[in-house]
Each structure stands twice: as structure tokens, then as C-alpha cells.
PDB file of C-alpha atoms in Angstrom:
ATOM      1  CA  MET A  12      -8.447   6.390 -35.920  1.00  0.00           C
ATOM      2  CA  ILE A  13     -11.343   6.331 -33.450  1.00  0.00           C
ATOM      3  CA  LYS A  14     -12.169   2.737 -34.429  1.00  0.00           C
ATOM      4  CA  LYS A  15      -8.557   1.732 -33.809  1.00  0.00           C
ATOM      5  CA  SER A  16      -8.553   3.459 -30.390  1.00  0.00           C
ATOM      6  CA  LEU A  17     -11.854   1.809 -29.444  1.00  0.00           C
ATOM      7  CA  ALA A  18     -10.542  -1.594 -30.540  1.00  0.00           C
ATOM      8  CA  ILE A  19      -7.379  -1.160 -28.442  1.00  0.00           C
ATOM      9  CA  ALA A  20      -9.425  -0.002 -25.423  1.00  0.00           C
ATOM     10  CA  PHE A  21     -11.760  -2.974 -25.834  1.00  0.00           C
ATOM     11  CA  LEU A  22      -8.837  -5.417 -26.036  1.00  0.00           C
ATOM     12  CA  LEU A  23      -7.253  -3.887 -22.936  1.00  0.00           C
ATOM     13  CA  LEU A  24     -10.571  -4.185 -21.117  1.00  0.00           C
ATOM     14  CA  LEU A  25     -10.865  -7.851 -22.113  1.00  0.00           C
ATOM     15  CA  ALA A  26      -7.270  -8.546 -21.067  1.00  0.00           C
ATOM     16  CA  GLY A  27      -7.897  -6.854 -17.697  1.00  0.00           C
ATOM     17  CA  PHE A  28     -11.067  -8.876 -17.149  1.00  0.00           C
ATOM     18  CA  ALA A  29      -9.265 -12.133 -18.049  1.00  0.00           C
ATOM     19  CA  PHE A  30      -6.438 -11.332 -15.606  1.00  0.00           C
ATOM     20  CA  TRP A  31      -8.896 -10.427 -12.825  1.00  0.00           C
ATOM     21  CA  ASN A  32     -10.895 -13.610 -13.439  1.00  0.00           C
ATOM     22  CA  PHE A  33      -7.708 -15.729 -13.285  1.00  0.00           C
ATOM     23  CA  ALA A  34      -6.514 -14.041 -10.102  1.00  0.00           C
ATOM     24  CA  MET A  35      -9.878 -14.490  -8.354  1.00  0.00           C
ATOM     25  CA  HIS A  36     -10.110 -18.211  -9.148  1.00  0.00           C
ATOM     26  CA  LYS A  37      -6.531 -19.175  -8.412  1.00  0.00           C
ATOM     27  CA  GLU A  38      -6.144 -22.315  -6.293  1.00  0.00           C
ATOM     28  CA  ALA A  39      -4.886 -21.770  -2.761  1.00  0.00           C
ATOM     29  CA  GLU A  40      -1.315 -22.877  -2.113  1.00  0.00           C
ATOM     30  CA  ILE A  41      -0.875 -26.060  -0.095  1.00  0.00           C
ATOM     31  CA  GLY A  42       0.554 -25.273   3.319  1.00  0.00           C
ATOM     32  CA  ILE A  43      -0.094 -25.116   7.030  1.00  0.00           C
ATOM     33  CA  GLU A  44      -0.929 -21.436   7.469  1.00  0.00           C
ATOM     34  CA  LYS A  45      -4.321 -19.708   7.555  1.00  0.00           C
ATOM     35  CA  GLY A  46      -5.648 -19.266   4.036  1.00  0.00           C
ATOM     36  CA  GLU A  47      -3.658 -22.183   2.635  1.00  0.00           C
ATOM     37  CA  LYS A  48      -5.009 -25.549   1.528  1.00  0.00           C
ATOM     38  CA  ALA A  49      -4.382 -28.149   4.233  1.00  0.00           C
ATOM     39  CA  PRO A  50      -1.982 -30.886   3.088  1.00  0.00           C
ATOM     40  CA  ASP A  51      -3.814 -34.146   2.488  1.00  0.00           C
ATOM     41  CA  PHE A  52      -2.706 -37.319   4.257  1.00  0.00           C
ATOM     42  CA  THR A  53      -3.842 -40.912   4.632  1.00  0.00           C
ATOM     43  CA  LEU A  54      -3.329 -42.802   7.880  1.00  0.00           C
ATOM     44  CA  PRO A  55      -4.582 -46.061   9.392  1.00  0.00           C
ATOM     45  CA  SER A  56      -7.707 -45.870  11.529  1.00  0.00           C
ATOM     46  CA  LEU A  57      -7.437 -46.728  15.220  1.00  0.00           C
ATOM     47  CA  LYS A  58     -10.310 -49.181  14.826  1.00  0.00           C
ATOM     48  CA  GLY A  59      -8.666 -50.923  11.871  1.00  0.00           C
ATOM     49  CA  GLY A  60     -10.328 -51.391   8.529  1.00  0.00           C
ATOM     50  CA  GLU A  61      -9.877 -48.784   5.837  1.00  0.00           C
ATOM     51  CA  ASP A  62      -7.351 -45.984   6.025  1.00  0.00           C
ATOM     52  CA  VAL A  63      -8.683 -42.453   6.551  1.00  0.00           C
ATOM     53  CA  SER A  64      -7.668 -39.434   4.462  1.00  0.00           C
ATOM     54  CA  LEU A  65      -8.245 -35.775   5.213  1.00  0.00           C
ATOM     55  CA  SER A  66      -9.671 -35.482   1.688  1.00  0.00           C
ATOM     56  CA  ASP A  67     -12.430 -37.965   2.666  1.00  0.00           C
ATOM     57  CA  PHE A  68     -14.094 -35.011   4.406  1.00  0.00           C
ATOM     58  CA  LYS A  69     -14.058 -32.563   1.479  1.00  0.00           C
ATOM     59  CA  GLY A  70     -17.332 -30.643   1.440  1.00  0.00           C
ATOM     60  CA  LYS A  71     -17.524 -30.590   5.266  1.00  0.00           C
ATOM     61  CA  LYS A  72     -15.981 -28.285   7.823  1.00  0.00           C
ATOM     62  CA  VAL A  73     -13.273 -30.222   9.667  1.00  0.00           C
ATOM     63  CA  LEU A  74     -11.927 -29.902  13.173  1.00  0.00           C
ATOM     64  CA  LEU A  75      -8.494 -31.541  12.720  1.00  0.00           C
ATOM     65  CA  ASN A  76      -7.041 -32.240  16.147  1.00  0.00           C
ATOM     66  CA  PHE A  77      -3.496 -33.407  16.912  1.00  0.00           C
ATOM     67  CA  TRP A  78      -3.205 -35.143  20.282  1.00  0.00           C
ATOM     68  CA  ALA A  79      -1.500 -37.789  22.450  1.00  0.00           C
ATOM     69  CA  THR A  80      -2.686 -39.954  25.363  1.00  0.00           C
ATOM     70  CA  TRP A  81      -0.091 -38.467  27.717  1.00  0.00           C
ATOM     71  CA  CYS A  82      -1.471 -34.962  27.072  1.00  0.00           C
ATOM     72  CA  LYS A  83      -3.738 -33.974  29.975  1.00  0.00           C
ATOM     73  CA  PRO A  84      -5.312 -31.013  28.115  1.00  0.00           C
ATOM     74  CA  CYS A  85      -6.173 -33.420  25.272  1.00  0.00           C
ATOM     75  CA  ARG A  86      -8.099 -35.623  27.723  1.00  0.00           C
ATOM     76  CA  THR A  87      -9.985 -32.511  28.859  1.00  0.00           C
ATOM     77  CA  GLU A  88     -11.157 -31.416  25.401  1.00  0.00           C
ATOM     78  CA  MET A  89     -11.855 -34.770  23.746  1.00  0.00           C
ATOM     79  CA  PRO A  90     -15.287 -35.298  25.384  1.00  0.00           C
ATOM     80  CA  ASP A  91     -16.301 -31.853  24.068  1.00  0.00           C
ATOM     81  CA  MET A  92     -15.144 -32.899  20.592  1.00  0.00           C
ATOM     82  CA  GLN A  93     -17.297 -36.033  20.899  1.00  0.00           C
ATOM     83  CA  GLN A  94     -20.311 -33.981  21.969  1.00  0.00           C
ATOM     84  CA  LEU A  95     -19.690 -31.568  19.084  1.00  0.00           C
ATOM     85  CA  GLN A  96     -19.606 -34.467  16.601  1.00  0.00           C
ATOM     86  CA  ASN A  97     -22.791 -35.965  18.084  1.00  0.00           C
ATOM     87  CA  GLU A  98     -24.692 -32.681  17.799  1.00  0.00           C
ATOM     88  CA  HIS A  99     -23.372 -31.475  14.427  1.00  0.00           C
ATOM     89  CA  ARG A 100     -23.321 -34.238  11.812  1.00  0.00           C
ATOM     90  CA  ASP A 101     -22.587 -31.653   9.106  1.00  0.00           C
ATOM     91  CA  ILE A 102     -19.039 -31.198  10.420  1.00  0.00           C
ATOM     92  CA  ALA A 103     -16.243 -33.729  10.834  1.00  0.00           C
ATOM     93  CA  VAL A 104     -13.956 -34.252  13.785  1.00  0.00           C
ATOM     94  CA  LEU A 105     -10.708 -35.997  12.859  1.00  0.00           C
ATOM     95  CA  ALA A 106      -8.153 -36.761  15.568  1.00  0.00           C
ATOM     96  CA  VAL A 107      -4.534 -37.526  14.662  1.00  0.00           C
ATOM     97  CA  ASN A 108      -2.718 -39.399  17.416  1.00  0.00           C
ATOM     98  CA  PHE A 109       1.042 -38.865  17.796  1.00  0.00           C
ATOM     99  CA  THR A 110       1.453 -42.639  17.804  1.00  0.00           C
ATOM    100  CA  SER A 111       5.229 -42.743  17.659  1.00  0.00           C
ATOM    101  CA  SER A 112       5.239 -41.146  21.141  1.00  0.00           C
ATOM    102  CA  GLU A 113       2.852 -43.728  22.612  1.00  0.00           C
ATOM    103  CA  LYS A 114       3.646 -46.967  24.461  1.00  0.00           C
ATOM    104  CA  ASN A 115       1.731 -48.962  21.870  1.00  0.00           C
ATOM    105  CA  HIS A 116      -1.426 -49.082  19.747  1.00  0.00           C
ATOM    106  CA  LYS A 117      -3.388 -50.759  22.585  1.00  0.00           C
ATOM    107  CA  ALA A 118      -2.738 -47.794  24.921  1.00  0.00           C
ATOM    108  CA  VAL A 119      -4.270 -45.441  22.360  1.00  0.00           C
ATOM    109  CA  GLU A 120      -7.266 -47.742  21.916  1.00  0.00           C
ATOM    110  CA  ALA A 121      -7.786 -48.038  25.693  1.00  0.00           C
ATOM    111  CA  PHE A 122      -7.636 -44.236  26.020  1.00  0.00           C
ATOM    112  CA  ALA A 123     -10.249 -43.731  23.276  1.00  0.00           C
ATOM    113  CA  ASP A 124     -12.488 -46.443  24.751  1.00  0.00           C
ATOM    114  CA  SER A 125     -12.264 -44.897  28.232  1.00  0.00           C
ATOM    115  CA  LEU A 126     -13.737 -41.675  26.810  1.00  0.00           C
ATOM    116  CA  ALA A 127     -16.227 -43.477  24.499  1.00  0.00           C
ATOM    117  CA  LEU A 128     -14.853 -41.651  21.456  1.00  0.00           C
ATOM    118  CA  THR A 129     -16.557 -42.557  18.178  1.00  0.00           C
ATOM    119  CA  TYR A 130     -15.214 -39.943  15.774  1.00  0.00           C
ATOM    120  CA  PRO A 131     -12.354 -41.012  13.473  1.00  0.00           C
ATOM    121  CA  ILE A 132      -8.978 -41.366  15.159  1.00  0.00           C
ATOM    122  CA  VAL A 133      -5.955 -42.074  12.999  1.00  0.00           C
ATOM    123  CA  LEU A 134      -2.528 -43.311  14.004  1.00  0.00           C
ATOM    124  CA  ASP A 135       0.428 -41.195  12.915  1.00  0.00           C
ATOM    125  CA  GLN A 136       3.626 -43.170  12.733  1.00  0.00           C
ATOM    126  CA  GLU A 137       4.545 -41.556   9.410  1.00  0.00           C
ATOM    127  CA  GLY A 138       5.356 -37.983  10.466  1.00  0.00           C
ATOM    128  CA  ILE A 139       2.139 -36.100   9.686  1.00  0.00           C
ATOM    129  CA  ASN A 140       2.614 -34.279  13.020  1.00  0.00           C
ATOM    130  CA  ALA A 141       5.981 -33.046  11.726  1.00  0.00           C
ATOM    131  CA  LYS A 142       4.514 -32.123   8.317  1.00  0.00           C
ATOM    132  CA  TYR A 143       1.970 -29.921  10.129  1.00  0.00           C
ATOM    133  CA  GLU A 144       4.766 -28.611  12.419  1.00  0.00           C
ATOM    134  CA  ILE A 145       3.012 -29.658  15.627  1.00  0.00           C
ATOM    135  CA  PHE A 146       5.075 -28.692  18.665  1.00  0.00           C
ATOM    136  CA  SER A 147       2.443 -28.661  21.409  1.00  0.00           C
ATOM    137  CA  TYR A 148      -0.634 -30.706  22.181  1.00  0.00           C
ATOM    138  CA  PRO A 149      -3.435 -30.314  21.558  1.00  0.00           C
ATOM    139  CA  THR A 150      -3.210 -28.334  18.320  1.00  0.00           C
ATOM    140  CA  THR A 151      -6.340 -27.940  16.216  1.00  0.00           C
ATOM    141  CA  PHE A 152      -6.807 -26.807  12.628  1.00  0.00           C
ATOM    142  CA  ILE A 153     -10.206 -25.489  11.548  1.00  0.00           C
ATOM    143  CA  ILE A 154     -10.624 -26.362   7.862  1.00  0.00           C
ATOM    144  CA  ASN A 155     -13.481 -25.166   5.648  1.00  0.00           C
ATOM    145  CA  GLU A 156     -15.490 -27.161   3.110  1.00  0.00           C
ATOM    146  CA  SER A 157     -12.928 -26.417   0.377  1.00  0.00           C
ATOM    147  CA  GLY A 158      -9.988 -27.666   2.452  1.00  0.00           C
ATOM    148  CA  ILE A 159      -8.685 -24.196   3.340  1.00  0.00           C
ATOM    149  CA  ILE A 160      -7.288 -23.604   6.836  1.00  0.00           C
ATOM    150  CA  GLU A 161      -9.423 -20.958   8.536  1.00  0.00           C
ATOM    151  CA  ASP A 162      -7.851 -21.040  11.990  1.00  0.00           C
ATOM    152  CA  ILE A 163      -5.190 -22.763  14.083  1.00  0.00           C
ATOM    153  CA  VAL A 164      -5.649 -23.151  17.835  1.00  0.00           C
ATOM    154  CA  LEU A 165      -2.852 -24.115  20.204  1.00  0.00           C
ATOM    155  CA  GLY A 166      -4.125 -25.569  23.451  1.00  0.00           C
ATOM    156  CA  THR A 167      -7.443 -26.720  24.806  1.00  0.00           C
ATOM    157  CA  MET A 168     -10.800 -25.507  23.506  1.00  0.00           C
ATOM    158  CA  THR A 169     -14.246 -25.776  25.023  1.00  0.00           C
ATOM    159  CA  LYS A 170     -17.204 -27.001  22.974  1.00  0.00           C
ATOM    160  CA  LYS A 171     -18.455 -23.421  22.764  1.00  0.00           C
ATOM    161  CA  GLU A 172     -15.106 -22.247  21.392  1.00  0.00           C
ATOM    162  CA  MET A 173     -15.100 -25.103  18.863  1.00  0.00           C
ATOM    163  CA  GLU A 174     -18.584 -24.114  17.692  1.00  0.00           C
ATOM    164  CA  GLU A 175     -17.522 -20.464  17.363  1.00  0.00           C
ATOM    165  CA  LYS A 176     -14.417 -21.374  15.360  1.00  0.00           C
ATOM    166  CA  LEU A 177     -16.502 -23.618  13.068  1.00  0.00           C
ATOM    167  CA  GLY A 178     -19.195 -20.939  12.645  1.00  0.00           C
ATOM    168  CA  LEU A 179     -21.918 -23.106  14.174  1.00  0.00           C
TER     169      LEU A 179
END
């Protein structure tokens, strides 16, 4: 009787451990909220050449910024994003332009050139802004090395605020 009770207790313990282990290693749901895995996308690069995907930056912290040339606050924060990228090569800055709201591709290129931006800028004519439910510009997602959204910031950030959000 004692052996049977010990065997049942042992099996329950093993079952509990298996359940706990499964629950702790469960993949995050894909979504656009804190704690969710950021939806992947692939868009054409402003500079031409190969397309750029969010998943290209897996293993790095990512500052994913949604912007437009007509957005004055975007113009204010973009030089800080460039400085951040220059000083911290271990992170990635990725800027998604709301291209369907722009005059044309050349206007976006002229804007980026005027600010000497070298980090990746992609052109969204496919609705990624809508998929991420972007309603105001700039909007920035802070994504960790595993692709999980750690923070969402509406509005302009300073370089110091960007560094704080990225844990730098």
C-alpha cells in the first residue's frame, strides 16, 4: 500500500514538473502588445537592393520606429536615432516609413538624405502600419533580442530616453 501511494505521489510530482516546464517555455503569442512577439514583416529598403525583414535583426534589441516625412516630431527625433545607432552597434534601429501617405519615393529619400540617416529605412505601401495599429507618428516599439515587445512609445523620444528604454 505504501509503495502504491509513493508511486502515485511520484507520478503526480512528475506530471506537475512536466506541466510547469511546458508553461515556462511556452512561445509568446504574436501580437502588438507588450509581452507579445512582434509580427514579422518584409518591406523594400529605401536605398533599393534587398528587402529588409524585422526577423533580420533577431538576436539584437530593436528600436522599431514608424514615421512619415510630414511628421515634425519625427524630424526632431530621427537625428537622435542616428546618433544612437552610431554609438551602439549592438542594437538595431529600423524605421518604417508610411509611404502610402507620402508624395513619392523621392520625397522620402530626400528627407533621409537631408538628415544623413544611414540606419535601415523601409517603405510601407503594404499596410504594416495598419497591422501594428499605428494611429500617431512617431510610434516606437522596443523589441528585445527574442523578438518580444518590451515597450511602446507614442510621440517623440530623446536619445537618453531611447537608451533607457533599450536598457543601455
